[in-house]
Structure formats: structure tokens, C-alpha cells
mmCIF file of C-alpha atoms and ligand atoms in Angstrom:
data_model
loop_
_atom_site.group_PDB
_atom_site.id
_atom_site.type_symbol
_atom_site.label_atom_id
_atom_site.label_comp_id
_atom_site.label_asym_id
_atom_site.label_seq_id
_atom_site.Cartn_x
_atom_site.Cartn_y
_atom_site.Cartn_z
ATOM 1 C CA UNK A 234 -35.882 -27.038 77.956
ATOM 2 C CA UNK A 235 -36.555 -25.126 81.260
ATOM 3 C CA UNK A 236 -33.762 -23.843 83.129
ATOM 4 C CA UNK A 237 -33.971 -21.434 86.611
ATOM 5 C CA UNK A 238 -31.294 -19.101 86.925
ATOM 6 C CA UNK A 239 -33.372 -17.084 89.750
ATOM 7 C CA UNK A 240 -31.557 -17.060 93.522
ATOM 8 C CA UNK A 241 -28.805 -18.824 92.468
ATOM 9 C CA UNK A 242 -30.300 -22.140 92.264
ATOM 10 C CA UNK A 243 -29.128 -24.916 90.559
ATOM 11 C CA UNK A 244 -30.115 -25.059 86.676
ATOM 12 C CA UNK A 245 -32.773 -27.784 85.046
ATOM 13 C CA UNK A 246 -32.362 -28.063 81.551
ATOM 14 C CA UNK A 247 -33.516 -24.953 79.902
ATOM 15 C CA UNK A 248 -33.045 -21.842 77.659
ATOM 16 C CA UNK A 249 -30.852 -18.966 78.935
ATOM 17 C CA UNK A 250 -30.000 -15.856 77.503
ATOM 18 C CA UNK A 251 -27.551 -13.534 79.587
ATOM 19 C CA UNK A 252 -26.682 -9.821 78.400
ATOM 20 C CA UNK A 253 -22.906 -8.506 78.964
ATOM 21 C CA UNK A 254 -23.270 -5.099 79.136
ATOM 22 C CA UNK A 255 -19.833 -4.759 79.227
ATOM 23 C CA UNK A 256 -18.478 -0.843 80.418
ATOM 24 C CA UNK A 257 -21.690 -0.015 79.228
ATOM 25 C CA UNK A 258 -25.052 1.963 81.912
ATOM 26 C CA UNK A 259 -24.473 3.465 85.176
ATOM 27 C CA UNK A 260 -27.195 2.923 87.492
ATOM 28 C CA UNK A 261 -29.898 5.238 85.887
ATOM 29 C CA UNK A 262 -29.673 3.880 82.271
ATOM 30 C CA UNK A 263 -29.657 0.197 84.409
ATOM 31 C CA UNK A 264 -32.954 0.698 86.071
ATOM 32 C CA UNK A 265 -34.589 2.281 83.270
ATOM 33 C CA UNK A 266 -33.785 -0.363 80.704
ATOM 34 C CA UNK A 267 -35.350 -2.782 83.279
ATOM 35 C CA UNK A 268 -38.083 -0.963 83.926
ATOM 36 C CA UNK A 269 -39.247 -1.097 80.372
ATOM 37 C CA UNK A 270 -37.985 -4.683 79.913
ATOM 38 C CA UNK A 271 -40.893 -7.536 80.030
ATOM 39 C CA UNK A 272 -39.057 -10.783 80.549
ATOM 40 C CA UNK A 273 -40.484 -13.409 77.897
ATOM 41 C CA UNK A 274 -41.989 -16.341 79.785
ATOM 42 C CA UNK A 275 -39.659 -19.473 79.327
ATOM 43 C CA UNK A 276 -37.193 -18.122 78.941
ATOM 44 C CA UNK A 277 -34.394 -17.714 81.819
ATOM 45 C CA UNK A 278 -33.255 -13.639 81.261
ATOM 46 C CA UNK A 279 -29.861 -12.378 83.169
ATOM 47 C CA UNK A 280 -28.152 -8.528 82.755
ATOM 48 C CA UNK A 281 -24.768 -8.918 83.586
ATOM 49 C CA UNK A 282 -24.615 -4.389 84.766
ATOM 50 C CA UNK A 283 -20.791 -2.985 85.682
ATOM 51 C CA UNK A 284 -20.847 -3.518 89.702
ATOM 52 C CA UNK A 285 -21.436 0.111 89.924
ATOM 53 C CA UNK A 286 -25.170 -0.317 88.718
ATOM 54 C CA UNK A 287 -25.571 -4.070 90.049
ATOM 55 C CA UNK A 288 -27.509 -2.639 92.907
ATOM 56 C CA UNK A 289 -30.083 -0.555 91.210
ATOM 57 C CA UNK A 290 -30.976 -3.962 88.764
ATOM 58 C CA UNK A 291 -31.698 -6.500 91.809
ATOM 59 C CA UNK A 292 -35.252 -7.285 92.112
ATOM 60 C CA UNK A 293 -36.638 -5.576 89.210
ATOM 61 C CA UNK A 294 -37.819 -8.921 87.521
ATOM 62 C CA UNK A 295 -34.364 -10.842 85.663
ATOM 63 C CA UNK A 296 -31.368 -12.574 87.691
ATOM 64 C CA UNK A 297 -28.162 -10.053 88.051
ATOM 65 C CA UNK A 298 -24.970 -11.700 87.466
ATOM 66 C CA UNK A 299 -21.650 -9.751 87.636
ATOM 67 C CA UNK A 300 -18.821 -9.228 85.461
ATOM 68 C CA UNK A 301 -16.308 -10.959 87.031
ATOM 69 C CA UNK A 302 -15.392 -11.898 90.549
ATOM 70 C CA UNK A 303 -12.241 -12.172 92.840
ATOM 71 C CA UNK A 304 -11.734 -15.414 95.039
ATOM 72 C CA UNK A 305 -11.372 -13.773 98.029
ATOM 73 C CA UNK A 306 -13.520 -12.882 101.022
ATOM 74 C CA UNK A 307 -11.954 -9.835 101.502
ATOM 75 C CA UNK A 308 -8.530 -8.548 101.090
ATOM 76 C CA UNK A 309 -5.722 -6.136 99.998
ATOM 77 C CA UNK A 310 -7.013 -6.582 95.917
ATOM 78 C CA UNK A 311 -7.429 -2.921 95.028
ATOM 79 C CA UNK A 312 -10.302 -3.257 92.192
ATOM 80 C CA UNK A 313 -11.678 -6.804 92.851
ATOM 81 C CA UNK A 314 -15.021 -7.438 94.231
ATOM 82 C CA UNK A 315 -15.826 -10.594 96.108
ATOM 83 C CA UNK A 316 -18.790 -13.598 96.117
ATOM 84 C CA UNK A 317 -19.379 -12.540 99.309
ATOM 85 C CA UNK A 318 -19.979 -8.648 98.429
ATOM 86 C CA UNK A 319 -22.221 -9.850 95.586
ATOM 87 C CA UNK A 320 -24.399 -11.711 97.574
ATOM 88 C CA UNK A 321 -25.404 -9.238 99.996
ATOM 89 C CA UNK A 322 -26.378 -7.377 97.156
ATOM 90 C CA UNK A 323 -28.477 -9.646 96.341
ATOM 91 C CA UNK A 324 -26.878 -10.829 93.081
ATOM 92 C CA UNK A 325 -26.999 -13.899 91.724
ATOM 93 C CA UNK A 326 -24.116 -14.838 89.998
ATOM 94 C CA UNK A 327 -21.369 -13.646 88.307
ATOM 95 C CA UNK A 328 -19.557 -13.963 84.879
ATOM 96 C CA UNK A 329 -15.833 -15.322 84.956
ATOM 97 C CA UNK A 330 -13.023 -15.871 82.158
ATOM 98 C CA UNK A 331 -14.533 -13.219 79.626
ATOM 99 C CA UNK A 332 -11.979 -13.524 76.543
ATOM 100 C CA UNK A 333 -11.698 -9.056 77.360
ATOM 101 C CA UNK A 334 -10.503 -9.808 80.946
ATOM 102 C CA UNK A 335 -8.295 -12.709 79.602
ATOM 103 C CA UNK A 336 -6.959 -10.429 76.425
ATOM 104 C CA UNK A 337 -6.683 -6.861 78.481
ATOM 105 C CA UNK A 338 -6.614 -7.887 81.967
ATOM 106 C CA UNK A 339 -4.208 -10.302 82.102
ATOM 107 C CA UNK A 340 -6.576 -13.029 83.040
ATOM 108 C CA UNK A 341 -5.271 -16.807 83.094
ATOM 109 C CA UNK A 342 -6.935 -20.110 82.898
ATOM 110 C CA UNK A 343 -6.097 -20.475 86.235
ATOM 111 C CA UNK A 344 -7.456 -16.861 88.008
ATOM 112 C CA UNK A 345 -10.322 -18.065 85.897
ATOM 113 C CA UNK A 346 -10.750 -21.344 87.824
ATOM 114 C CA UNK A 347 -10.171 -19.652 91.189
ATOM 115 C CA UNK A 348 -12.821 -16.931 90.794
ATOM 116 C CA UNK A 349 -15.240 -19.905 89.318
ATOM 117 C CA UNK A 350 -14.279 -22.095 92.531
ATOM 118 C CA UNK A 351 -14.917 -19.164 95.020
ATOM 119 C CA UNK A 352 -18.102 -18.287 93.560
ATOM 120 C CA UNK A 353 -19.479 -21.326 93.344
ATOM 121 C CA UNK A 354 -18.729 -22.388 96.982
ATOM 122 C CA UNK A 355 -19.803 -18.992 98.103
ATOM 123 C CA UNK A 356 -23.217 -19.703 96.824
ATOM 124 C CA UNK A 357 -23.242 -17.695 93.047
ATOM 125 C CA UNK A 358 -24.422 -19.417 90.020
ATOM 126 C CA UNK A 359 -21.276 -18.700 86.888
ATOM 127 C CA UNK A 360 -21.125 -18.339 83.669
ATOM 128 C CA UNK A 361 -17.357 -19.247 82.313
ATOM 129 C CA UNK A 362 -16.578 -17.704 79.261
ATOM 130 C CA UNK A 363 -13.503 -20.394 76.724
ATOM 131 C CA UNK A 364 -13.182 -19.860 73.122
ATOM 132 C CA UNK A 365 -10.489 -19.690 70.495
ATOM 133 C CA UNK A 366 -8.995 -16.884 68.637
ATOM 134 C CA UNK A 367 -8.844 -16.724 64.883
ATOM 135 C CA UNK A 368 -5.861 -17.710 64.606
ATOM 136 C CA UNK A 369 -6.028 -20.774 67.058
ATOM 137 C CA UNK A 370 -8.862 -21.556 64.970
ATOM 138 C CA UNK A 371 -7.213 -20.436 61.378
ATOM 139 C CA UNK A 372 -4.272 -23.235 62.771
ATOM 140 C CA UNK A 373 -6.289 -25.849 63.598
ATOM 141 C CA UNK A 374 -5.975 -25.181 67.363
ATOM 142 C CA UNK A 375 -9.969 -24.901 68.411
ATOM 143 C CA UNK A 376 -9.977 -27.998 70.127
ATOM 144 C CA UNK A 377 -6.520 -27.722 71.720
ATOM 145 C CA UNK A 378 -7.456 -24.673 73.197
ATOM 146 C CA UNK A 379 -11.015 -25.131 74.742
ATOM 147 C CA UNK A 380 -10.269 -28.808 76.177
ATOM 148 C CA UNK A 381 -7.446 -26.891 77.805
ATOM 149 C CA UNK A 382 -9.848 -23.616 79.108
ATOM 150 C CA UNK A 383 -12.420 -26.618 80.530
ATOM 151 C CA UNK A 384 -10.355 -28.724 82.033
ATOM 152 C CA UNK A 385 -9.590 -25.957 84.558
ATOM 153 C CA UNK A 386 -13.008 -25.213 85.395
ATOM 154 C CA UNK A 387 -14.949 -27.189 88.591
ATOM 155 C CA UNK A 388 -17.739 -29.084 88.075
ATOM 156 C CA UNK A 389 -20.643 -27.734 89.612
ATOM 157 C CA UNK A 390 -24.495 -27.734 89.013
ATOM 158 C CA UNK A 391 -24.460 -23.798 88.985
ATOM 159 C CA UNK A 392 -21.587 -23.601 86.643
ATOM 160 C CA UNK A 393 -22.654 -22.675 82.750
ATOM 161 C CA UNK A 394 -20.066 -22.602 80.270
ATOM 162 C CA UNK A 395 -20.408 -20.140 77.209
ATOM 163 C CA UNK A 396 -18.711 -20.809 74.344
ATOM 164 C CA UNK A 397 -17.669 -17.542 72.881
ATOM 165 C CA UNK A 398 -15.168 -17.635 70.090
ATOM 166 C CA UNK A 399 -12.372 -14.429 70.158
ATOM 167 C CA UNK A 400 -12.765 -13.907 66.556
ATOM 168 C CA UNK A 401 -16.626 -13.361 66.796
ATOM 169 C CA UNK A 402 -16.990 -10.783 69.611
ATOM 170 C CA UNK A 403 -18.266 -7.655 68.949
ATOM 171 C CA UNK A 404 -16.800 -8.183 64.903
ATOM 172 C CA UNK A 405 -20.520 -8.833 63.381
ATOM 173 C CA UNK A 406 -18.569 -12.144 62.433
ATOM 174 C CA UNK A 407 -20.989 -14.454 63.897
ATOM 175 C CA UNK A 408 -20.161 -17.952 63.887
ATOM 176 C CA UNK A 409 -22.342 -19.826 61.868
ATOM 177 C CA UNK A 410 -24.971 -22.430 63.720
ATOM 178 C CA UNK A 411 -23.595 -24.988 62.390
ATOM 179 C CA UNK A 412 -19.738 -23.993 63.473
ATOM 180 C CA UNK A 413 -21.449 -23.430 67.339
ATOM 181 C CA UNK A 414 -23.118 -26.668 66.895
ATOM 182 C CA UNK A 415 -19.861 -28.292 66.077
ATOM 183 C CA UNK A 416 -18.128 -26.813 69.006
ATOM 184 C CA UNK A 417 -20.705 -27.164 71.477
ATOM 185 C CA UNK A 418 -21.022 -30.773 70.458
ATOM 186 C CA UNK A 419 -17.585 -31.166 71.230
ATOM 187 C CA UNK A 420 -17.463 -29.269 74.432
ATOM 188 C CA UNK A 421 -20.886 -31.359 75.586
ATOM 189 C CA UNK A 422 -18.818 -34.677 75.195
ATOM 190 C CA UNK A 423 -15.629 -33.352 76.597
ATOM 191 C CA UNK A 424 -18.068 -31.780 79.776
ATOM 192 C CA UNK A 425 -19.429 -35.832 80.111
ATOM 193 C CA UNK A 426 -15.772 -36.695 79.785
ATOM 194 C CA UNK A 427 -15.591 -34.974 82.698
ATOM 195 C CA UNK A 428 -18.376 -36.746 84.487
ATOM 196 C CA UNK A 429 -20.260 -33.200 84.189
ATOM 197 C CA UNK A 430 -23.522 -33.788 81.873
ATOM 198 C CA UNK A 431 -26.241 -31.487 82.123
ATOM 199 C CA UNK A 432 -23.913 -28.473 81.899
ATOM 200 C CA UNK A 433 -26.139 -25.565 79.822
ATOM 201 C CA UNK A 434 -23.533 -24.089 76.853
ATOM 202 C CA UNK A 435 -24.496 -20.988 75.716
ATOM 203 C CA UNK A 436 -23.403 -19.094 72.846
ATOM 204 C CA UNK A 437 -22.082 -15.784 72.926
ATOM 205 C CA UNK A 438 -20.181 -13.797 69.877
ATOM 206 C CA UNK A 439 -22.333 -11.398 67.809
ATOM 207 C CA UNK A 440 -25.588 -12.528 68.872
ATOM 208 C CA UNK A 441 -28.231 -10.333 67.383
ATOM 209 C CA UNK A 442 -32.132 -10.930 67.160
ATOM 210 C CA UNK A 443 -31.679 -11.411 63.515
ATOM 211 C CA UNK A 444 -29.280 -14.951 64.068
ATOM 212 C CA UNK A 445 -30.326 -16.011 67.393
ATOM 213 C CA UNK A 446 -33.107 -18.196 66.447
ATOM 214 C CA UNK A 447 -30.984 -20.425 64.466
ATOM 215 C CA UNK A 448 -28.187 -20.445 66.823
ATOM 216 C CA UNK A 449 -30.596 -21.081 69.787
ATOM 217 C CA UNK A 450 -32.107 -24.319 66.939
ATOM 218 C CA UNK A 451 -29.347 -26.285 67.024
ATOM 219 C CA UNK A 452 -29.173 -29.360 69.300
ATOM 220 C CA UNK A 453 -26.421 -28.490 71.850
ATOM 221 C CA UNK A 454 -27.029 -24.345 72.049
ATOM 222 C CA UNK A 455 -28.479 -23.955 75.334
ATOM 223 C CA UNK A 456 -28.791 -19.976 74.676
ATOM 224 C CA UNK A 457 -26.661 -17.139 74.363
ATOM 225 C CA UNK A 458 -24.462 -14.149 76.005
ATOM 226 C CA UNK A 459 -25.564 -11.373 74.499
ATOM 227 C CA UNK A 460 -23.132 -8.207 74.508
ATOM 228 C CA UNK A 461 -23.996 -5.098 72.095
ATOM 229 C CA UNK A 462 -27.220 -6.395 70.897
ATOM 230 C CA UNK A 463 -28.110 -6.671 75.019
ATOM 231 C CA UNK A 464 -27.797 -3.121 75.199
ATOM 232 C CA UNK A 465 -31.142 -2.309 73.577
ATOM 233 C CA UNK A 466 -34.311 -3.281 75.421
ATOM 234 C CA UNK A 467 -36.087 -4.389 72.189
ATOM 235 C CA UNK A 468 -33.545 -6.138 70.719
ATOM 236 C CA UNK A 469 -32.395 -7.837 73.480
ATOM 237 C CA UNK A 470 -36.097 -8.715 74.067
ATOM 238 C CA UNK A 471 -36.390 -10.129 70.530
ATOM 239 C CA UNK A 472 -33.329 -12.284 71.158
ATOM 240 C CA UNK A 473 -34.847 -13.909 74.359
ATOM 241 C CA UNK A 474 -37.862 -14.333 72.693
ATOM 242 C CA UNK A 475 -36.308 -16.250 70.000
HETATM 243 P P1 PGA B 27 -20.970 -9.302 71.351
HETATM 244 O O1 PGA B 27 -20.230 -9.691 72.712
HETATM 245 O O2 PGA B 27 -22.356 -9.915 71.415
HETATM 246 O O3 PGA B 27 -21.004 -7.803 71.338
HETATM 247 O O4 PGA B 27 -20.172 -9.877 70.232
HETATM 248 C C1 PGA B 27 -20.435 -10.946 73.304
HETATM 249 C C2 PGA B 27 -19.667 -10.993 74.602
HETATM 250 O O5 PGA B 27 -18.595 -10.387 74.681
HETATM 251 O O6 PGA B 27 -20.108 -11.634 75.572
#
């Protein structure tokens, strides 16, 4: 599969990993990472920086996405950053729904589908993070849960939905390929449901170079977002390249 995530364009079927860096590099550890990072051909490569170092990573060879973004143009929101703001910057899209800004931020599936709307319309390609916690899962509540996160979210051509379950976020407690491939199965049908095929669904929960070649295998994986393994240029490089 071949998917362009470059300028904000709309996506073609295609293989996407995105790195979530989280709190993590200012703008000096940013452009030196990228400096040293070779993009593997095929493959469609996006660092998700803090906005602080979002600057310093545009045009150095991978699409920038942000962390999160507010629906506004502009406004009294002390802290937010808009679609608008990003784009001058020259970024390209911008992460929205992350299960941290839902769990710590007070995030709800509907600030979620407002910041995805605005985006979108504004021109920004998204990546909309849904996924269970253990115990929604450990009660039976995994489908419950993410048919309720997506049926929220727009349909759009520059929308990409990563499945990222709580319970497998920066734990080392990967889901196995076969649980993502159960769960993205299900979220591919419920996304046609929805009249939205060709939707990519990445992965995203402890995704190290080690597991992401048989997570990236299986049929409905469309790639990953990548947080603490993103952090290191080689590993992060062996991941895309898987
Ligand atoms: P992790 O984080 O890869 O460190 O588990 C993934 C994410 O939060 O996007």
C-alpha cells in the first residue's frame, strides 16, 4: 500500500508510521534527530514534536503533525493552539483524542470531534487516537467503547484513525497482532458502516522495532503511532522500515 501524508494531502492506501514524542525534545534535540534520520522509501514517516519544536522539524524531509489542536481560529483559550497557527508553520497535521489528553486533560469524545472537524476544514490531515482501557476490555466493553469514540469523529479523506488501546501505552504490554487485527477488523467494518472505507488504522501501544513487523503483517494494520520507541532515531528507523 502507498499512502502520502506530505502537504496535507489526502491519503492513497499506504503504510504510515507516525512518532508521538509526547513532552519529549525541545527544538535542538528536534532538529538533530532529523538531521540524522533517513526516511525509508515507502514508507509515509510523521514526528508528531511538542509545538514548541514544531518549527525547527518543518522541511527537514518527514510530515510534522501536532499534538493536539483547538477548534478555534483564534480566541481567549489560554494554552490551545489553532489549525490555523499550524499551518502557517507549515505543519501538516495534527494528532487529536490521545487517550493522555482524554485521561489527564479532561478531553471528551466530543472536544475530540471538534478539534478533528476544525482541522480538517482548516486544511490539516488528523490522526484520531480511540481505544479501550483494561478494564473496558477485562468487562467485555472493547466494542462498546470504540463504536462510541468513532461515531463522533467526521468522515474525511485526511482523517486516520489509530487504534491505541489504554492498557498498552507506554506498559511494554503490546497487544498481540492478532488482538489489533481483531479490533481493526472491527473498526474497518464499523468505518464502512459509516460510509467511510479507505480510512488508514494505525496501531499505536508499545510499538517497538522488535513487534512492528508482525503488527504492520496483519491485513487491516495500516501502520503504527509510535511513542517511546519514536524517540530514538534508529529504532524508530527500524520500525518504519519494517
Ligand atoms: P507507546 O505510546 O508507544 O510509548 O506505548 C504510544 C502512544 O501513546 O501513542
Amino acid at each position: 500500500m502507498s499512502r502520502s501524508a506530505t502537504g496535507g494531502g489526502a491519503y492513497d492506501v499506504g503504510v504510515l508510521v507516525a512518532g508521538n514524542w509526547k513532552m519529549y525534545k525541545g527544538p535542538s534535540e528536534t532538529a538533530a534527530f532529523l538531521d540524522a534520520f533517513d526516511p525509508p522509501l515507502g514508507v509515509d514517516v510523521v514526528v508528531c514534536p511538542p509545538y514548541v519544536s514544531l518549527a525547527v522539524a518543518v522541511g527537514r524531509g518527514v510530515s510534522v503533525y501536532a499534538q493536539n489542536v483547538h477548534w478555534s481560529t483564534e480566541g481567549a483559550f489560554t494554552g490551545e493552539v489553532s489549525a490555523e497557527m499550524l499551518l502557517e508553520l507549515g505543519v501538516d497535521g495534527a494528532i487529536v483524542g490521545h487517550s493522555e489528553r482524554r485521561q489527564h486533560f479532561g478531553e471528551t469524545d466530543e472536544t475530540v470531534a471538534r478539534r478533528a472537524e476544525a482541522a480538517l476544514a482548516a486544511g490539516l490531515g488528523v490522526i484520531a487516537c480511540v481505544g479501550e482501557t483494561g478494564e473496558e476490555r477485562e468487562t467485555g466493553r472493547t466494542e462498546a467503547v470504540l463504536r462510541r469514540q468513532l461515531s463522533v469523529l467526521p468522515r474525511h479523506e485526511r482523517l486516520v484513525i489509530a487504534y491505541e488501546p489504554v492498557w498498552a501505552i507506554g506498559t511494554g504490554r503490546t497487544a498481540t497482532p492478532q488482538q489489533a487485527q481483531d479490533v481493526h477488523g472491527f473498526l474497518r467494518a464499523r468505518l464502512a458502516a459509516l460510509g467511510a472505507e479507505g480510512i488508514a488504522v494505525l496501531y499505536g501501544g508499545s510499538v517497538k522495532a522488535a513487534n512492528a513487523g508482525a503488527l504492520f503483517a496483519m491485513p487491516d494494520v495500516d501502520g503504527g503511532l509510535v511513542g517511546g520507541a519514536s524517540l530514538d532515531a534508529t529504532e524508530f528507523l527500524a520500525i518504519a522500515a519494517a
